[in-house]
Amino acid sequence: MGQEIGLTPRHDTITFVISDEESGSGGVTAESRKRAELRNSLPVYDLHVTVFPVDSQPPSLTAGEVFSVEEGGVAPITASHLRASDVDTALDKLVVSLTYPPQFGYIENVLPSPGFEKSNTGISIASFSYRDIINGHVNYVQSRHQRVEPTADQFKLYVSDGQRTSAHVPFYIIIKPTNDEIPEFVAHNITVEEGEKKQLDLSILQVMDLDVPENKLQFSVLKAPKHGSIVSYSADRLNTKRREAPIADFTLQDLQNGMDVMYVHDDSENMEDSFILQLTDGRHQLDREVMVRVEPVNDEKPQLVRNNGLEVEPGETRLISSVVLLAQDADTFSTDVIYMIQSVPKQGVLQLKEAQDWVTLRVGSNCSQEGVNMNLLRYVHTGADDTKALDFFVFCLFDGKNQSPPQHFYISIKELEKGIISIFVKPVKVSRGDRVVLTTDVLLATDGSDKPEELLYVVTTPPSHGHIEYITHPGVAISTFSQLDVAANHVAYTHDNRGGSPREHFQFVVSNGQMSRNGSFEISVEMVDRILPSLTANRGLSVPQGTTVILGPESLALSDPDTPPEALTFALIQPPQYGKLLLNGVALTSGSNFTQKNIQGMEVTYKHDGGPSQIDRFGFTASDSSARGFLLDGRLQTAAVFFTIQIQPLDTRAPDVVKLLPLWKAEPLGDGRHGIFLSAHELKAQDSGSRDEQLMFCITRQPYFGYLENITTGGFVPQRFSQLELSKRTIVYVINPDKQSLSDSLEFQVSDTLGNTGPSHLLEFSWSSVELSLQTYFVCEEQGSVSLDIVRKGNLAESSYITVKVEEVTATAGRDYLPNPSSLIQFDPGVSQRSWQIQIIQDNLEEAEEIFEVLLTSPEGTVVGSNSKAQVTIRRSGSGTGGGCRPNHGQHAPVLGGKEIPSDFYPQHGSIQLEKLPLGTDSVIWSRGDSISRPSGDVTGNKVRVIGNPKVVAPSSVFHNGTDVVFTYHGIMQLQVEDDTSPSRKGRKANIHVVSRGVEQRAPAPKSKNREKTLKPEGRGSTKEPQVAAERSIPKPCTPELMGLLHLNQSTNQLLHCNGVSWKPWTPTDQMVSAQTCPRGWTFHGGRCYILIAENKVTWSEANRSCRERYKGTLSSVRSKVDMDWLWDFSGRKPFWIGLNDREGRGRWEWVGGEPLVYTNWRKTPPRRRTKGRKKCVLVWRRAKWQSRDCKSAQGRGFVCWLKPPSPVDRL
């Protein structure tokens, strides 16, 4: 084993001579000396040896200096901390890998990724080059430090030279603690009695700091209390007393050591206070406000501030307000300052208003100052006009604890002057429906004269539920009477028995011819129940089986003119047998009650138990407050009455489809699309008991080629639509112009609200298309006219119309041609082709060719096909070859003579041999769906294409000779072979040998197994034979159900696929081949792999991060309208985020992946430049239009990510 030579080659030299003498075994003799001399005279040879280094030694890794980092910080890992060595490998080739990551941080490499300029700071890595260690690009980031205080960390790693690895080495990290944690500070509010103090201990000031070692926590009084102070108490050892001193700062350690910090109230009458404390740990500052609630102490006596007395006229009523009577207490609210009545007035009464009534106060009654402030206390003078001129009442003040001495409130009564009217009224009581006579004891007016007949009352506001009448004329309401009528007991008030209010009043004016005075008379109505309630409705209910129905007033009603609905009670005697009677969801049992108000409020329901019963009932009695029964058909009823409930069996029949006709009429939708409207004229369902909006058409199979859309909302119809929508013609089948189909269908079932679902039905769509038969027409001027054939395909059973429009190119209307005045062409039922002529004007001038175009527009009842435009070239006389003009109506005008050769026919002139590309053993491949089913063996993907033409040339025959595959092609053209088995097939060629066969003879080919059959080019008809043979070998016609299936035609060795309409030659497209390379769950389109995330609704920023980190892709970009249409269908026609943004605020929209912005689809115009932080990201909204939204706070939506298909190397 040789020694290690290092990294560079080493050189050595071997010097030798060549001699044929034999070495002797004896000592030194003369002969030996002679041989030595002879040897020295021989030539000497040098052999140079170069020893090249071989990587045979493993690298070594050792930890160096102690590595330390501050808590929450970043420190570089240098070569002094981590030493790697390898005697036979350069240090910059060594790679360091982690086997056990750090627990409280991560390793990062700040160098940008290859091809990028942005640093990778903040991205955790698991391996790095030792060269980055030497250059100082690798850091340890101490990331986990919030709410934890790590002091050390470690990770394990090893170094590799690509072939060998070192032993696993632990790397230890010392974490230096820092003041990084924000203290937690909770300050509770306090309650203190007036003039007292409250200790601020650790139960009120709760502090916690997670930093290790602990920091010094200091409190500062940032805002002092207004009605108190913060002080510290300390003991005086000599006087054994506690002294207090204001304090502005103290520490948590002081509180823990026993310092008493107190809040002291200043004994004022302020019941609220606050102060702000600030806590700091030397770096962070936290402010907390402490609210102080002061509990008042009743230590102040109530004081009478104002006692001005009152002056009233005889018979007058005056309010006693705070203007004349006011008491205050410094520590008591006005509601608690009480006037205790010790003596009442002699010539009148004191009254306090309670709710709507004035209640007379007696000795021992009381009234609060708040009642006086709210004008709830009044004095009513009731004495005669000859009484004393002074009245008073005695009271004392009381605040619940303190009482004042007795106080007098004086009331001066003015003397009654003649001519001045005084009114004396007292409330009267009357039973409901009764009459009360108004006497002078309750209604008296005087003016100091003895002429009561001159005092006239005029009723200005009559009573609401009664009237004033003369007792001699009952029932006749009056509005005027005199004081003499009152004195004679001729005036009465009669209640009408309809009112429910316990109080009545009327207002009046009294006049003596010189003066007048207003007054009000109050009447208290005793609510006596005189009339029995009547059962006005007992009609029963009709309830569907197993449902709940409201018991309304139209089914059960009780009425009583003198009882409100809440007092009309139903008593349940016998509950229903097959269901439950519910009051606000609670079941009623025997003996339970409910009211007429409950019925009017729709609170009573009947719930059937779902059984087979057909009739149910419940028994009840009814009464008012008198509990004497109720009237039924005018008779008193005290026994129970039954309420009948009819149970309707559930309708188990499914809705019937009464009209189902094929839909054919294609109509323009206004945006370039065409569709067929679904209406009730062609599709209609019926169900007894179900409305149109309740009949739902559930789609069990979507259309094959188009889709359904709600024309009013623009939304895709994924599952169901209603009969009401059909009646309004809001559902349309949108025709897909990219498909070749002229028919489609969907399957549906009809259901009602009870879940009854009918059988599956097939709704068919069959429409027609109209197009020109040719794209190019050549016409000679001397022909005089040219006829264009317009072909209708598809459904020919209905009439349709198309408009022909002529546009000038180089030809001029009126000078070179005359358009047909009839531009509207009608296709009658059964007609598939119409001709349309244009007159050609012959001017006998030698001119260049003139061109005009014929377009098909404005289809009615049909759609325009793929060939909607034809170009007509007018050739002048003598413009053709040989001096003549030859018209041609085909696609191309032949340049050479002879028969026209179809584009898909290739003469037989040679064969192409593909070597060492064996096919699989299976010859027939069936596939269905979006991917290709591969056979067990490798299938060659080689295709031969004409150079400069994308058309794939199918071989006329394929021959297997055991090792090679021979494809036979016919024609004279330049070919190249392309490998379609990978998405990167461009530029990849297969080795081919072209074998010349000379000129083919028409004689039959020799019979040999190794010879291929030849095709004779017998004109146009002969080219049809392979297609005819292919059609004969197809086992089934191509239908939408077989869409996507592949079939190998055994007679022509041609692979066909079904597109839902017809069998077409199949070639593996980029999409088919590359779709196999997309990851599972991704969809291929346009050279990219896409994935839709619809269930996770996130903001744009979250969608961008999720695409990058979770799906390793990029938020989708849109390169063209084709891409946009595909993405809109791919998203299910639901809004989704795309990668367009202007997050930098530079007023320039750009894609996340850096692609050029070549296509936009804004809803209106590109958004204006907005302020920072506003709408900077793009959402695809309704009808695939773009809108700008906020990147971080907009409503969550789905999103689409894309990535490039992995290459074959990546897949390996």
mmCIF file of N, CA and C in Angstrom, residues 695-776:
data_model
loop_
_atom_site.group_PDB
_atom_site.id
_atom_site.type_symbol
_atom_site.label_atom_id
_atom_site.label_comp_id
_atom_site.label_asym_id
_atom_site.label_seq_id
_atom_site.Cartn_x
_atom_site.Cartn_y
_atom_site.Cartn_z
ATOM 1 N N LEU A 695 -90.170 22.356 -8.435
ATOM 2 C CA LEU A 695 -89.834 21.237 -9.321
ATOM 3 C C LEU A 695 -88.411 21.445 -9.816
ATOM 4 N N MET A 696 -87.521 20.540 -9.436
ATOM 5 C CA MET A 696 -86.107 20.673 -9.743
ATOM 6 C C MET A 696 -85.689 19.607 -10.763
ATOM 7 N N PHE A 697 -84.981 20.049 -11.782
ATOM 8 C CA PHE A 697 -84.389 19.165 -12.776
ATOM 9 C C PHE A 697 -82.946 18.910 -12.339
ATOM 10 N N CYS A 698 -82.663 17.693 -11.894
ATOM 11 C CA CYS A 698 -81.322 17.333 -11.407
ATOM 12 C C CYS A 698 -80.544 16.686 -12.549
ATOM 13 N N ILE A 699 -79.415 17.280 -12.884
ATOM 14 C CA ILE A 699 -78.606 16.795 -14.003
ATOM 15 C C ILE A 699 -77.779 15.609 -13.522
ATOM 16 N N THR A 700 -78.027 14.449 -14.100
ATOM 17 C CA THR A 700 -77.244 13.257 -13.747
ATOM 18 C C THR A 700 -76.069 13.046 -14.690
ATOM 19 N N ARG A 701 -76.133 13.603 -15.883
ATOM 20 C CA ARG A 701 -74.997 13.589 -16.799
ATOM 21 C C ARG A 701 -74.970 14.897 -17.560
ATOM 22 N N GLN A 702 -73.836 15.582 -17.504
ATOM 23 C CA GLN A 702 -73.683 16.853 -18.183
ATOM 24 C C GLN A 702 -73.606 16.633 -19.695
ATOM 25 N N PRO A 703 -73.825 17.684 -20.482
ATOM 26 C CA PRO A 703 -73.648 17.550 -21.934
ATOM 27 C C PRO A 703 -72.213 17.179 -22.283
ATOM 28 N N TYR A 704 -72.046 16.506 -23.412
ATOM 29 C CA TYR A 704 -70.724 16.060 -23.816
ATOM 30 C C TYR A 704 -69.866 17.213 -24.333
ATOM 31 N N PHE A 705 -70.460 18.117 -25.089
ATOM 32 C CA PHE A 705 -69.664 19.107 -25.805
ATOM 33 C C PHE A 705 -69.870 20.520 -25.280
ATOM 34 N N GLY A 706 -71.067 20.911 -24.971
ATOM 35 C CA GLY A 706 -71.334 22.252 -24.461
ATOM 36 C C GLY A 706 -71.586 22.232 -22.970
ATOM 37 N N TYR A 707 -72.251 23.263 -22.471
ATOM 38 C CA TYR A 707 -72.574 23.346 -21.058
ATOM 39 C C TYR A 707 -73.797 24.238 -20.884
ATOM 40 N N LEU A 708 -74.427 24.131 -19.710
ATOM 41 C CA LEU A 708 -75.594 24.938 -19.386
ATOM 42 C C LEU A 708 -75.157 26.168 -18.607
ATOM 43 N N GLU A 709 -75.819 27.277 -18.873
ATOM 44 C CA GLU A 709 -75.479 28.541 -18.214
ATOM 45 C C GLU A 709 -76.761 29.265 -17.845
ATOM 46 N N ASN A 710 -76.755 29.928 -16.685
ATOM 47 C CA ASN A 710 -77.860 30.797 -16.290
ATOM 48 C C ASN A 710 -77.609 32.157 -16.914
ATOM 49 N N ILE A 711 -78.445 32.545 -17.863
ATOM 50 C CA ILE A 711 -78.171 33.735 -18.652
ATOM 51 C C ILE A 711 -78.311 35.000 -17.828
ATOM 52 N N THR A 712 -79.066 34.971 -16.734
ATOM 53 C CA THR A 712 -79.241 36.176 -15.914
ATOM 54 C C THR A 712 -78.060 36.405 -14.982
ATOM 55 N N THR A 713 -77.490 35.334 -14.443
ATOM 56 C CA THR A 713 -76.360 35.472 -13.526
ATOM 57 C C THR A 713 -75.026 35.231 -14.210
ATOM 58 N N GLY A 714 -75.029 34.596 -15.385
ATOM 59 C CA GLY A 714 -73.776 34.269 -16.043
ATOM 60 C C GLY A 714 -73.058 33.098 -15.427
ATOM 61 N N GLY A 715 -73.697 32.400 -14.499
ATOM 62 C CA GLY A 715 -73.044 31.301 -13.793
ATOM 63 C C GLY A 715 -73.266 29.969 -14.483
ATOM 64 N N PHE A 716 -72.300 29.096 -14.307
ATOM 65 C CA PHE A 716 -72.381 27.732 -14.824
ATOM 66 C C PHE A 716 -73.415 26.944 -14.022
ATOM 67 N N VAL A 717 -74.233 26.159 -14.704
ATOM 68 C CA VAL A 717 -75.266 25.350 -14.050
ATOM 69 C C VAL A 717 -74.697 23.961 -13.844
ATOM 70 N N PRO A 718 -74.199 23.663 -12.641
ATOM 71 C CA PRO A 718 -73.503 22.387 -12.465
ATOM 72 C C PRO A 718 -74.410 21.216 -12.110
ATOM 73 N N GLN A 719 -75.539 21.483 -11.413
ATOM 74 C CA GLN A 719 -76.288 20.358 -10.846
ATOM 75 C C GLN A 719 -77.772 20.394 -11.152
ATOM 76 N N ARG A 720 -78.427 21.544 -10.987
ATOM 77 C CA ARG A 720 -79.881 21.536 -11.090
ATOM 78 C C ARG A 720 -80.393 22.893 -11.558
ATOM 79 N N PHE A 721 -81.639 22.869 -12.052
ATOM 80 C CA PHE A 721 -82.380 24.072 -12.387
ATOM 81 C C PHE A 721 -83.852 23.768 -12.182
ATOM 82 N N SER A 722 -84.675 24.794 -12.089
ATOM 83 C CA SER A 722 -86.080 24.620 -11.733
ATOM 84 C C SER A 722 -86.974 24.838 -12.945
ATOM 85 N N GLN A 723 -88.237 24.405 -12.775
ATOM 86 C CA GLN A 723 -89.224 24.616 -13.828
ATOM 87 C C GLN A 723 -89.517 26.103 -13.992
ATOM 88 N N LEU A 724 -89.424 26.870 -12.905
ATOM 89 C CA LEU A 724 -89.635 28.317 -12.999
ATOM 90 C C LEU A 724 -88.580 28.956 -13.892
ATOM 91 N N GLU A 725 -87.334 28.494 -13.802
ATOM 92 C CA GLU A 725 -86.278 29.039 -14.662
ATOM 93 C C GLU A 725 -86.539 28.687 -16.126
ATOM 94 N N LEU A 726 -87.111 27.512 -16.365
ATOM 95 C CA LEU A 726 -87.474 27.164 -17.737
ATOM 96 C C LEU A 726 -88.581 28.070 -18.249
ATOM 97 N N SER A 727 -89.552 28.367 -17.384
ATOM 98 C CA SER A 727 -90.654 29.237 -17.801
ATOM 99 C C SER A 727 -90.159 30.646 -18.112
ATOM 100 N N LYS A 728 -89.107 31.083 -17.425
ATOM 101 C CA LYS A 728 -88.555 32.424 -17.655
ATOM 102 C C LYS A 728 -87.465 32.436 -18.723
ATOM 103 N N ARG A 729 -87.119 31.258 -19.282
ATOM 104 C CA ARG A 729 -86.084 31.127 -20.316
ATOM 105 C C ARG A 729 -84.752 31.711 -19.840
ATOM 106 N N THR A 730 -84.337 31.309 -18.661
ATOM 107 C CA THR A 730 -83.054 31.783 -18.131
ATOM 108 C C THR A 730 -81.953 30.739 -18.261
ATOM 109 N N ILE A 731 -82.281 29.516 -18.684
ATOM 110 C CA ILE A 731 -81.279 28.462 -18.852
ATOM 111 C C ILE A 731 -80.996 28.290 -20.340
ATOM 112 N N VAL A 732 -79.716 28.305 -20.687
ATOM 113 C CA VAL A 732 -79.330 28.191 -22.087
ATOM 114 C C VAL A 732 -78.218 27.152 -22.203
ATOM 115 N N TYR A 733 -78.289 26.364 -23.259
ATOM 116 C CA TYR A 733 -77.216 25.440 -23.620
ATOM 117 C C TYR A 733 -76.261 26.198 -24.525
ATOM 118 N N VAL A 734 -75.016 26.366 -24.079
ATOM 119 C CA VAL A 734 -74.025 27.115 -24.842
ATOM 120 C C VAL A 734 -73.297 26.148 -25.767
ATOM 121 N N ILE A 735 -73.319 26.449 -27.060
ATOM 122 C CA ILE A 735 -72.681 25.608 -28.070
ATOM 123 C C ILE A 735 -71.186 25.881 -28.062
ATOM 124 N N ASN A 736 -70.408 24.823 -28.019
ATOM 125 C CA ASN A 736 -68.949 24.938 -28.056
ATOM 126 C C ASN A 736 -68.502 24.959 -29.512
ATOM 127 N N PRO A 737 -67.982 26.102 -30.011
ATOM 128 C CA PRO A 737 -67.608 26.165 -31.436
ATOM 129 C C PRO A 737 -66.368 25.353 -31.762
ATOM 130 N N ASP A 738 -65.582 24.990 -30.746
ATOM 131 C CA ASP A 738 -64.361 24.225 -31.004
ATOM 132 C C ASP A 738 -64.663 22.767 -31.330
ATOM 133 N N LYS A 739 -65.818 22.293 -30.937
ATOM 134 C CA LYS A 739 -66.189 20.914 -31.225
ATOM 135 C C LYS A 739 -66.873 20.833 -32.582
ATOM 136 N N GLN A 740 -66.799 19.682 -33.222
ATOM 137 C CA GLN A 740 -67.403 19.492 -34.528
ATOM 138 C C GLN A 740 -68.809 18.934 -34.442
ATOM 139 N N SER A 741 -69.288 18.710 -33.245
ATOM 140 C CA SER A 741 -70.579 18.055 -33.096
ATOM 141 C C SER A 741 -71.707 19.028 -33.402
ATOM 142 N N LEU A 742 -72.764 18.492 -34.003
ATOM 143 C CA LEU A 742 -73.993 19.244 -34.236
ATOM 144 C C LEU A 742 -75.145 18.667 -33.428
ATOM 145 N N SER A 743 -74.831 17.877 -32.438
ATOM 146 C CA SER A 743 -75.839 17.331 -31.539
ATOM 147 C C SER A 743 -75.186 17.078 -30.192
ATOM 148 N N ASP A 744 -76.019 17.042 -29.190
ATOM 149 C CA ASP A 744 -75.536 16.803 -27.832
ATOM 150 C C ASP A 744 -76.730 16.346 -27.014
ATOM 151 N N SER A 745 -76.479 15.959 -25.795
ATOM 152 C CA SER A 745 -77.563 15.502 -24.934
ATOM 153 C C SER A 745 -77.116 15.574 -23.488
ATOM 154 N N LEU A 746 -78.098 15.570 -22.604
ATOM 155 C CA LEU A 746 -77.831 15.455 -21.179
ATOM 156 C C LEU A 746 -78.916 14.585 -20.560
ATOM 157 N N GLU A 747 -78.608 14.004 -19.427
ATOM 158 C CA GLU A 747 -79.572 13.178 -18.713
ATOM 159 C C GLU A 747 -79.970 13.882 -17.427
ATOM 160 N N PHE A 748 -81.252 13.770 -17.080
ATOM 161 C CA PHE A 748 -81.750 14.467 -15.899
ATOM 162 C C PHE A 748 -82.848 13.648 -15.239
ATOM 163 N N GLN A 749 -83.107 13.993 -13.987
ATOM 164 C CA GLN A 749 -84.237 13.483 -13.226
ATOM 165 C C GLN A 749 -84.963 14.659 -12.596
ATOM 166 N N VAL A 750 -86.278 14.508 -12.415
ATOM 167 C CA VAL A 750 -87.090 15.569 -11.836
ATOM 168 C C VAL A 750 -87.497 15.148 -10.426
ATOM 169 N N SER A 751 -87.361 16.072 -9.470
ATOM 170 C CA SER A 751 -87.728 15.796 -8.085
ATOM 171 C C SER A 751 -88.520 16.962 -7.537
ATOM 172 N N ASP A 752 -89.291 16.687 -6.457
ATOM 173 C CA ASP A 752 -90.054 17.737 -5.785
ATOM 174 C C ASP A 752 -89.451 17.976 -4.405
ATOM 175 N N THR A 753 -90.121 18.834 -3.627
ATOM 176 C CA THR A 753 -89.585 19.207 -2.311
ATOM 177 C C THR A 753 -89.632 18.051 -1.326
ATOM 178 N N LEU A 754 -90.474 17.042 -1.569
ATOM 179 C CA LEU A 754 -90.552 15.893 -0.669
ATOM 180 C C LEU A 754 -89.509 14.835 -1.004
ATOM 181 N N GLY A 755 -88.700 15.086 -1.994
ATOM 182 C CA GLY A 755 -87.655 14.125 -2.370
ATOM 183 C C GLY A 755 -88.113 13.069 -3.347
ATOM 184 N N ASN A 756 -89.345 13.157 -3.860
ATOM 185 C CA ASN A 756 -89.807 12.199 -4.857
ATOM 186 C C ASN A 756 -89.091 12.461 -6.173
ATOM 187 N N THR A 757 -88.390 11.466 -6.673
ATOM 188 C CA THR A 757 -87.566 11.622 -7.870
ATOM 189 C C THR A 757 -88.030 10.666 -8.945
ATOM 190 N N GLY A 758 -88.190 11.179 -10.137
ATOM 191 C CA GLY A 758 -88.636 10.377 -11.259
ATOM 192 C C GLY A 758 -87.497 9.658 -11.949
ATOM 193 N N PRO A 759 -87.810 8.906 -12.993
ATOM 194 C CA PRO A 759 -86.760 8.169 -13.732
ATOM 195 C C PRO A 759 -85.890 9.126 -14.537
ATOM 196 N N SER A 760 -84.815 8.584 -15.025
ATOM 197 C CA SER A 760 -83.878 9.382 -15.816
ATOM 198 C C SER A 760 -84.452 9.619 -17.211
ATOM 199 N N HIS A 761 -84.265 10.838 -17.697
ATOM 200 C CA HIS A 761 -84.721 11.220 -19.033
ATOM 201 C C HIS A 761 -83.545 11.776 -19.811
ATOM 202 N N LEU A 762 -83.654 11.711 -21.120
ATOM 203 C CA LEU A 762 -82.610 12.196 -22.018
ATOM 204 C C LEU A 762 -83.135 13.428 -22.745
ATOM 205 N N LEU A 763 -82.462 14.551 -22.566
ATOM 206 C CA LEU A 763 -82.802 15.782 -23.288
ATOM 207 C C LEU A 763 -81.792 15.942 -24.419
ATOM 208 N N GLU A 764 -82.282 15.990 -25.632
ATOM 209 C CA GLU A 764 -81.416 16.019 -26.796
ATOM 210 C C GLU A 764 -81.371 17.417 -27.391
ATOM 211 N N PHE A 765 -80.183 17.778 -27.859
ATOM 212 C CA PHE A 765 -79.955 19.020 -28.589
ATOM 213 C C PHE A 765 -79.481 18.636 -29.983
ATOM 214 N N SER A 766 -80.139 19.164 -30.987
ATOM 215 C CA SER A 766 -79.758 18.856 -32.355
ATOM 216 C C SER A 766 -79.941 20.121 -33.177
ATOM 217 N N TRP A 767 -78.867 20.698 -33.621
ATOM 218 C CA TRP A 767 -78.919 21.943 -34.358
ATOM 219 C C TRP A 767 -78.204 21.771 -35.694
ATOM 220 N N SER A 768 -78.139 22.820 -36.432
ATOM 221 C CA SER A 768 -77.516 22.765 -37.747
ATOM 222 C C SER A 768 -76.452 23.852 -37.845
ATOM 223 N N SER A 769 -75.571 23.659 -38.836
ATOM 224 C CA SER A 769 -74.562 24.678 -39.131
ATOM 225 C C SER A 769 -74.599 24.942 -40.623
ATOM 226 N N VAL A 770 -74.286 26.182 -40.969
ATOM 227 C CA VAL A 770 -74.297 26.610 -42.366
ATOM 228 C C VAL A 770 -72.913 27.139 -42.696
ATOM 229 N N GLU A 771 -72.347 26.696 -43.807
ATOM 230 C CA GLU A 771 -71.024 27.161 -44.202
ATOM 231 C C GLU A 771 -70.908 27.104 -45.708
ATOM 232 N N LEU A 772 -69.901 27.794 -46.209
ATOM 233 C CA LEU A 772 -69.620 27.759 -47.641
ATOM 234 C C LEU A 772 -68.915 26.451 -47.978
ATOM 235 N N SER A 773 -69.194 25.924 -49.147
ATOM 236 C CA SER A 773 -68.618 24.634 -49.521
ATOM 237 C C SER A 773 -67.132 24.747 -49.815
ATOM 238 N N LEU A 774 -66.673 25.898 -50.326
ATOM 239 C CA LEU A 774 -65.269 26.095 -50.665
ATOM 240 C C LEU A 774 -64.776 27.390 -50.052
ATOM 241 N N GLN A 775 -63.458 27.487 -49.912
ATOM 242 C CA GLN A 775 -62.851 28.696 -49.374
ATOM 243 C C GLN A 775 -62.336 29.626 -50.470
ATOM 244 N N THR A 776 -62.111 29.080 -51.651
ATOM 245 C CA THR A 776 -61.531 29.870 -52.742
ATOM 246 C C THR A 776 -62.297 29.572 -54.031
#
